[in-house]
CSV table of C-alpha atoms in Angstrom, one decimal:
chain,number,residue,atom,x,y,z
I,20,UNK,CA,23.4,61.0,280.7
I,21,UNK,CA,25.3,63.6,282.6
I,22,UNK,CA,27.0,62.5,285.9
I,23,UNK,CA,26.9,65.3,288.4
I,24,UNK,CA,28.9,63.6,291.1
I,25,UNK,CA,29.7,60.0,291.9
I,26,UNK,CA,26.5,58.0,292.2
I,27,UNK,CA,24.4,60.9,290.8
I,28,UNK,CA,23.1,60.5,287.3
I,29,UNK,CA,20.1,62.1,285.6
I,30,UNK,CA,17.1,59.9,284.9
I,31,UNK,CA,14.0,60.6,282.9
I,32,UNK,CA,10.6,59.0,282.7
I,33,UNK,CA,8.0,60.4,280.3
I,34,UNK,CA,4.3,59.8,280.2
I,35,UNK,CA,2.2,60.9,277.2
I,36,UNK,CA,-0.3,63.7,277.9
I,37,UNK,CA,-2.7,65.6,275.6
I,38,UNK,CA,-1.7,69.3,275.5
I,39,UNK,CA,-4.4,71.8,276.4
I,40,UNK,CA,-4.3,75.1,274.5
I,41,UNK,CA,-4.7,78.3,276.6
I,42,UNK,CA,-7.9,80.3,276.2
I,43,UNK,CA,-8.1,83.5,274.3
I,44,UNK,CA,-7.2,86.6,276.4
I,45,UNK,CA,-9.6,89.5,276.5
I,46,UNK,CA,-8.8,92.8,278.2
I,47,UNK,CA,-11.3,94.1,280.7
I,48,UNK,CA,-12.6,97.6,280.2
I,49,UNK,CA,-14.0,100.0,282.8
I,50,UNK,CA,-16.9,102.3,281.9
I,51,UNK,CA,-17.4,105.6,283.9
I,52,UNK,CA,-20.8,107.3,284.2
I,53,UNK,CA,-20.7,111.1,284.4
I,54,UNK,CA,-21.9,112.6,287.7
I,55,UNK,CA,-23.8,115.9,288.0
I,56,UNK,CA,-22.6,118.7,290.2
I,57,UNK,CA,-25.4,118.1,292.6
I,58,UNK,CA,-23.7,114.9,293.6
I,59,UNK,CA,-20.5,116.6,294.5
I,60,UNK,CA,-20.5,115.2,298.1
I,61,UNK,CA,-21.2,111.7,296.9
I,62,UNK,CA,-18.3,112.1,294.4
I,63,UNK,CA,-15.9,112.9,297.2
I,64,UNK,CA,-17.1,110.0,299.3
I,65,UNK,CA,-16.9,107.6,296.3
I,66,UNK,CA,-13.4,108.7,295.5
I,67,UNK,CA,-12.2,108.2,299.0
I,68,UNK,CA,-13.8,104.7,299.1
I,69,UNK,CA,-12.1,103.8,295.8
I,70,UNK,CA,-8.8,105.1,297.1
I,71,UNK,CA,-9.1,102.8,300.1
I,72,UNK,CA,-10.0,99.8,297.8
I,73,UNK,CA,-7.1,100.7,295.5
I,74,UNK,CA,-4.7,100.8,298.4
I,75,UNK,CA,-5.7,97.4,299.7
I,76,UNK,CA,-5.6,95.9,296.2
I,77,UNK,CA,-2.2,97.4,295.7
I,78,UNK,CA,-0.9,95.7,298.8
I,79,UNK,CA,-2.3,92.4,297.6
I,80,UNK,CA,-1.1,92.7,294.0
I,81,UNK,CA,2.2,94.2,295.1
I,82,UNK,CA,3.1,90.9,296.7
I,83,UNK,CA,3.4,89.4,293.2
I,84,UNK,CA,5.4,92.1,291.5
I,85,UNK,CA,8.8,91.0,292.9
I,86,UNK,CA,9.7,94.5,294.2
I,87,UNK,CA,12.4,93.3,296.6
I,88,UNK,CA,15.9,94.5,296.1
I,89,UNK,CA,18.2,92.1,294.3
I,90,UNK,CA,20.3,90.1,296.8
I,91,UNK,CA,23.9,91.1,297.5
I,92,UNK,CA,26.5,89.7,295.0
I,93,UNK,CA,30.2,89.0,295.1
I,94,UNK,CA,32.4,91.6,293.5
I,95,UNK,CA,34.4,90.0,290.7
I,96,UNK,CA,38.2,90.2,290.6
I,97,UNK,CA,39.4,93.4,289.0
I,98,UNK,CA,41.0,91.7,286.0
I,99,UNK,CA,37.9,89.7,285.3
I,100,UNK,CA,35.7,92.7,285.6
I,101,UNK,CA,37.9,94.7,283.3
I,102,UNK,CA,38.0,91.9,280.7
I,103,UNK,CA,34.2,91.7,280.7
I,104,UNK,CA,33.9,95.5,280.5
I,105,UNK,CA,35.9,95.3,277.2
I,106,UNK,CA,33.4,92.7,275.9
I,107,UNK,CA,30.5,95.0,276.9
I,108,UNK,CA,31.7,97.8,274.6
I,109,UNK,CA,31.4,95.5,271.6
I,110,UNK,CA,27.9,94.2,272.3
I,111,UNK,CA,25.8,97.4,271.8
I,112,UNK,CA,23.5,96.2,274.6
I,113,UNK,CA,22.9,96.5,278.3
I,114,UNK,CA,24.0,93.1,279.6
I,115,UNK,CA,25.0,91.2,282.7
I,116,UNK,CA,26.0,87.8,283.9
I,117,UNK,CA,25.5,86.2,287.3
I,118,UNK,CA,27.6,83.1,288.1
I,119,UNK,CA,27.8,80.8,291.1
I,120,UNK,CA,29.2,77.5,292.1
I,121,UNK,CA,26.4,74.9,292.3
I,122,UNK,CA,25.1,74.0,295.8
I,123,UNK,CA,23.4,75.7,298.7
I,124,UNK,CA,24.8,78.8,300.5
I,125,UNK,CA,26.5,80.3,297.4
I,126,UNK,CA,26.6,84.0,296.7
I,127,UNK,CA,26.6,84.8,293.0
I,128,UNK,CA,29.2,86.9,291.3
I,129,UNK,CA,27.9,89.5,288.9
I,130,UNK,CA,29.4,91.2,285.8
I,131,UNK,CA,27.7,94.0,283.8
I,132,UNK,CA,25.0,96.5,284.4
I,133,UNK,CA,21.6,94.8,283.8
I,134,UNK,CA,19.9,93.7,287.1
I,135,UNK,CA,16.3,92.7,286.8
I,136,UNK,CA,13.3,92.4,284.5
I,137,UNK,CA,10.5,90.0,283.3
I,138,UNK,CA,11.4,86.4,283.6
I,139,UNK,CA,9.7,85.5,280.4
I,140,UNK,CA,10.0,81.8,279.7
I,141,UNK,CA,12.9,81.2,282.1
I,142,UNK,CA,10.2,81.0,284.8
I,143,UNK,CA,9.0,77.8,283.2
I,144,UNK,CA,11.7,75.9,285.0
I,145,UNK,CA,10.4,76.4,288.5
I,146,UNK,CA,6.8,76.2,287.1
I,147,UNK,CA,7.5,72.7,285.7
I,148,UNK,CA,9.3,71.7,288.8
I,149,UNK,CA,6.2,72.6,290.9
I,150,UNK,CA,4.1,70.6,288.5
I,151,UNK,CA,6.4,67.6,288.8
I,152,UNK,CA,6.1,67.7,292.6
I,153,UNK,CA,2.3,67.4,292.1
I,154,UNK,CA,2.6,64.2,290.2
I,155,UNK,CA,2.1,60.9,292.0
I,156,UNK,CA,4.4,59.2,291.1
I,157,UNK,CA,6.6,62.1,289.8
I,158,UNK,CA,6.8,61.6,286.0
I,159,UNK,CA,7.4,64.0,283.2
I,160,UNK,CA,4.4,64.7,281.0
I,161,UNK,CA,4.2,65.8,277.4
I,162,UNK,CA,3.2,69.3,278.5
I,163,UNK,CA,6.3,69.6,280.8
I,164,UNK,CA,8.6,68.4,278.0
I,165,UNK,CA,7.1,70.9,275.5
I,166,UNK,CA,7.3,73.8,278.0
I,167,UNK,CA,11.1,73.2,278.5
I,168,UNK,CA,12.4,71.8,275.3
I,169,UNK,CA,10.2,73.9,272.9
I,170,UNK,CA,9.3,76.8,275.2
I,171,UNK,CA,5.7,76.0,274.3
I,172,UNK,CA,3.4,78.7,275.8
I,173,UNK,CA,0.2,76.7,275.5
I,174,UNK,CA,1.8,73.8,277.4
I,175,UNK,CA,3.0,76.1,280.1
I,176,UNK,CA,-0.4,77.7,280.5
I,177,UNK,CA,-2.0,74.3,280.8
I,178,UNK,CA,0.5,73.4,283.6
I,179,UNK,CA,-0.2,76.7,285.4
I,180,UNK,CA,-4.0,76.0,285.2
I,181,UNK,CA,-3.5,72.5,286.7
I,182,UNK,CA,-1.8,74.0,289.7
I,183,UNK,CA,-5.0,75.7,290.8
I,184,UNK,CA,-6.4,79.2,290.6
I,185,UNK,CA,-3.8,81.9,289.7
I,186,UNK,CA,-3.0,82.8,293.4
I,187,UNK,CA,-2.6,79.2,294.3
I,188,UNK,CA,-0.5,78.4,291.3
I,189,UNK,CA,1.8,81.4,292.1
I,190,UNK,CA,2.2,80.2,295.7
I,191,UNK,CA,3.2,76.7,294.5
I,192,UNK,CA,5.9,78.1,292.3
I,193,UNK,CA,6.9,80.6,295.0
I,194,UNK,CA,7.5,77.5,297.2
I,195,UNK,CA,9.9,76.0,294.7
I,196,UNK,CA,11.9,79.3,294.7
I,197,UNK,CA,11.9,79.6,298.5
I,198,UNK,CA,13.4,76.1,298.8
I,199,UNK,CA,16.5,77.5,297.0
I,200,UNK,CA,16.6,80.7,299.0
I,201,UNK,CA,15.2,82.8,296.2
I,202,UNK,CA,12.8,85.5,297.6
I,203,UNK,CA,11.2,86.2,294.2
I,204,UNK,CA,7.4,86.5,294.2
I,205,UNK,CA,5.7,84.9,291.1
I,206,UNK,CA,3.2,87.2,289.4
I,207,UNK,CA,-0.3,85.9,289.6
I,208,UNK,CA,-2.1,88.7,287.8
I,209,UNK,CA,-2.0,89.4,284.1
I,210,UNK,CA,-0.2,92.7,284.0
I,211,UNK,CA,0.0,92.5,280.2
I,212,UNK,CA,-3.1,90.8,278.9
I,213,UNK,CA,-1.4,89.4,275.8
I,214,UNK,CA,1.2,87.5,277.9
I,215,UNK,CA,1.1,85.0,280.7
I,216,UNK,CA,0.9,86.2,284.3
I,217,UNK,CA,3.9,84.1,285.4
I,218,UNK,CA,6.1,85.2,282.5
I,219,UNK,CA,5.9,88.8,283.8
I,220,UNK,CA,7.4,87.9,287.1
I,221,UNK,CA,10.2,90.3,287.9
I,222,UNK,CA,13.2,88.0,288.4
I,223,UNK,CA,16.6,89.5,289.4
I,224,UNK,CA,19.6,88.0,287.6
I,225,UNK,CA,21.4,87.3,290.9
I,226,UNK,CA,18.3,85.6,292.4
I,227,UNK,CA,18.0,83.5,289.2
I,228,UNK,CA,21.6,82.3,289.5
I,229,UNK,CA,21.0,81.4,293.2
I,230,UNK,CA,17.9,79.4,292.2
I,231,UNK,CA,19.6,77.4,289.5
I,232,UNK,CA,22.7,76.7,291.7
I,233,UNK,CA,20.5,75.1,294.4
I,234,UNK,CA,17.8,73.5,292.2
I,235,UNK,CA,20.5,71.8,290.1
I,236,UNK,CA,21.6,69.8,293.2
I,237,UNK,CA,18.2,68.6,294.3
I,238,UNK,CA,17.8,65.0,293.0
I,239,UNK,CA,14.0,65.5,292.7
I,240,UNK,CA,14.7,68.0,289.9
I,241,UNK,CA,16.9,65.7,287.9
I,242,UNK,CA,14.2,65.0,285.2
I,243,UNK,CA,13.7,68.7,284.6
I,244,UNK,CA,17.4,69.3,284.2
I,245,UNK,CA,17.5,66.4,281.8
I,246,UNK,CA,14.9,68.2,279.7
I,247,UNK,CA,17.1,71.3,279.8
I,248,UNK,CA,19.7,69.3,278.0
I,249,UNK,CA,17.3,68.6,275.1
I,250,UNK,CA,16.3,72.1,274.1
I,251,UNK,CA,15.5,72.5,270.4
I,252,UNK,CA,18.4,73.6,268.2
I,253,UNK,CA,16.7,76.9,267.1
I,254,UNK,CA,16.8,77.9,270.8
I,255,UNK,CA,20.4,76.8,271.4
I,256,UNK,CA,21.9,80.3,271.4
I,257,UNK,CA,23.8,81.8,274.3
I,258,UNK,CA,25.0,79.1,276.7
I,259,UNK,CA,23.0,76.6,274.6
I,260,UNK,CA,25.9,76.8,272.2
I,261,UNK,CA,28.2,75.3,274.9
I,262,UNK,CA,28.4,71.5,274.6
I,263,UNK,CA,26.9,69.7,277.6
I,264,UNK,CA,25.1,72.7,279.0
I,265,UNK,CA,21.7,72.5,280.7
I,266,UNK,CA,19.7,75.7,280.0
I,267,UNK,CA,16.4,77.5,279.4
I,268,UNK,CA,15.9,80.8,277.6
I,269,UNK,CA,13.3,83.5,277.8
I,270,UNK,CA,12.6,86.5,275.6
I,271,UNK,CA,9.9,89.0,275.0
I,272,UNK,CA,9.2,92.6,274.0
I,273,UNK,CA,8.7,95.6,276.2
I,274,UNK,CA,5.5,97.7,275.8
I,275,UNK,CA,7.5,99.7,273.2
I,276,UNK,CA,8.6,96.6,271.3
I,277,UNK,CA,12.2,96.3,272.4
I,278,UNK,CA,13.3,92.8,273.3
I,279,UNK,CA,14.9,91.5,276.5
I,280,UNK,CA,16.6,88.1,276.0
I,281,UNK,CA,17.7,86.1,279.0
I,282,UNK,CA,18.9,82.6,279.8
I,283,UNK,CA,19.9,80.5,282.8
I,284,UNK,CA,21.5,77.1,283.2
I,285,UNK,CA,24.6,75.1,284.2
I,286,UNK,CA,28.0,74.8,282.6
I,287,UNK,CA,30.6,72.1,283.2
I,288,UNK,CA,34.1,73.4,284.0
I,289,UNK,CA,37.3,71.5,284.7
I,290,UNK,CA,36.9,72.2,288.5
I,291,UNK,CA,33.1,71.6,288.8
I,292,UNK,CA,29.8,72.9,287.7
I,293,UNK,CA,28.8,76.6,287.3
I,294,UNK,CA,25.3,78.0,287.6
I,295,UNK,CA,24.8,80.9,285.1
I,296,UNK,CA,22.2,83.5,284.5
I,297,UNK,CA,22.6,86.1,281.7
I,298,UNK,CA,20.6,88.8,280.0
I,299,UNK,CA,20.8,91.3,277.2
I,300,UNK,CA,18.8,94.3,276.2
I,301,UNK,CA,20.2,95.3,272.7
I,302,UNK,CA,20.2,98.9,271.7
I,303,UNK,CA,18.5,97.9,268.5
I,304,UNK,CA,15.7,96.3,270.4
I,305,UNK,CA,15.8,93.2,268.2
I,306,UNK,CA,15.5,89.6,269.3
I,307,UNK,CA,18.3,88.5,267.0
I,308,UNK,CA,20.8,91.1,268.4
I,309,UNK,CA,19.8,89.9,271.9
I,310,UNK,CA,20.5,86.3,271.2
I,311,UNK,CA,23.8,87.2,269.4
I,312,UNK,CA,24.9,89.1,272.5
I,313,UNK,CA,24.1,86.2,274.7
I,314,UNK,CA,26.2,83.9,272.4
I,315,UNK,CA,29.1,86.3,272.6
I,316,UNK,CA,28.8,86.3,276.4
I,317,UNK,CA,28.7,82.5,276.4
I,318,UNK,CA,31.9,82.4,274.4
I,319,UNK,CA,33.5,84.7,276.8
I,320,UNK,CA,32.4,82.5,279.7
I,321,UNK,CA,33.9,79.4,278.2
I,322,UNK,CA,37.2,81.2,277.8
I,323,UNK,CA,37.2,82.2,281.5
I,324,UNK,CA,35.9,79.0,283.1
I,325,UNK,CA,39.0,78.6,285.3
I,326,UNK,CA,38.4,82.1,286.8
I,327,UNK,CA,34.7,81.4,287.6
I,328,UNK,CA,33.3,79.9,290.8
I,329,UNK,CA,32.6,76.2,290.4
I,330,UNK,CA,31.5,73.4,292.7
I,331,UNK,CA,30.0,69.9,293.1
I,332,UNK,CA,26.6,68.8,294.4
I,333,UNK,CA,26.9,67.0,297.7
I,334,UNK,CA,26.3,63.3,297.7
């Protein structure tokens, strides 16, 4: 077990649960019937009505696209920024790191150019926390374990379904984010039919670091952070290569097939605990190059721990 502060130790209780596979996704298609020139007036009226409906729908759906501007971040010391810039030139990827001391009221420090993109499987952390809060008593299920330690998509979809209809589920995960001061809106609509709705949430790196820094210190989340210390070896790249880390990765292709690879978690430093979020979009577009970049960045982090903000959870 990993002691966070005196008297604060992770605990874990697991209850078996049968996993439910997600249903097959089918894209909806619209069919348009041609209209004769004699119905020109009706066409204009119909277009106007559809425009109104589209505007209203856009407002509703827009709530879930996470279009807010990334929160302000701390400017890193000049020497640290220059050292990271040297690392960037070797990675052949657009990358970034956001780091923060753990605890409430922290402003993350950022390094690199990448800012925001799909959460992919990193969103499974607040999703599983939301599901844990629904349990009476709060115990970790097999589906929760699989979603975090294996990044099992069917398990995550089953958890999402149990939270209610898509809008309700999104609001419940939103609530978990709000408790940490993260303004991100969880996507409830399937914007890419082949992927989960929640995985396409636009999650800024600086907001992700803020979330993990506060969530880490909430005792109710201890079982989930314990799971983040048990991620399978084949997913232990990036900060997963650092002994004692708690982490969750996420990855997926853009519509053109280029991968984004990201990760968030907590590192132990001599002077406390560090919340970390990092991301890489390799020039090659390959998943392997993305994970390799994250591992290089994790190595850089471990060699600069004393220069990074660190803290302790309040008793």
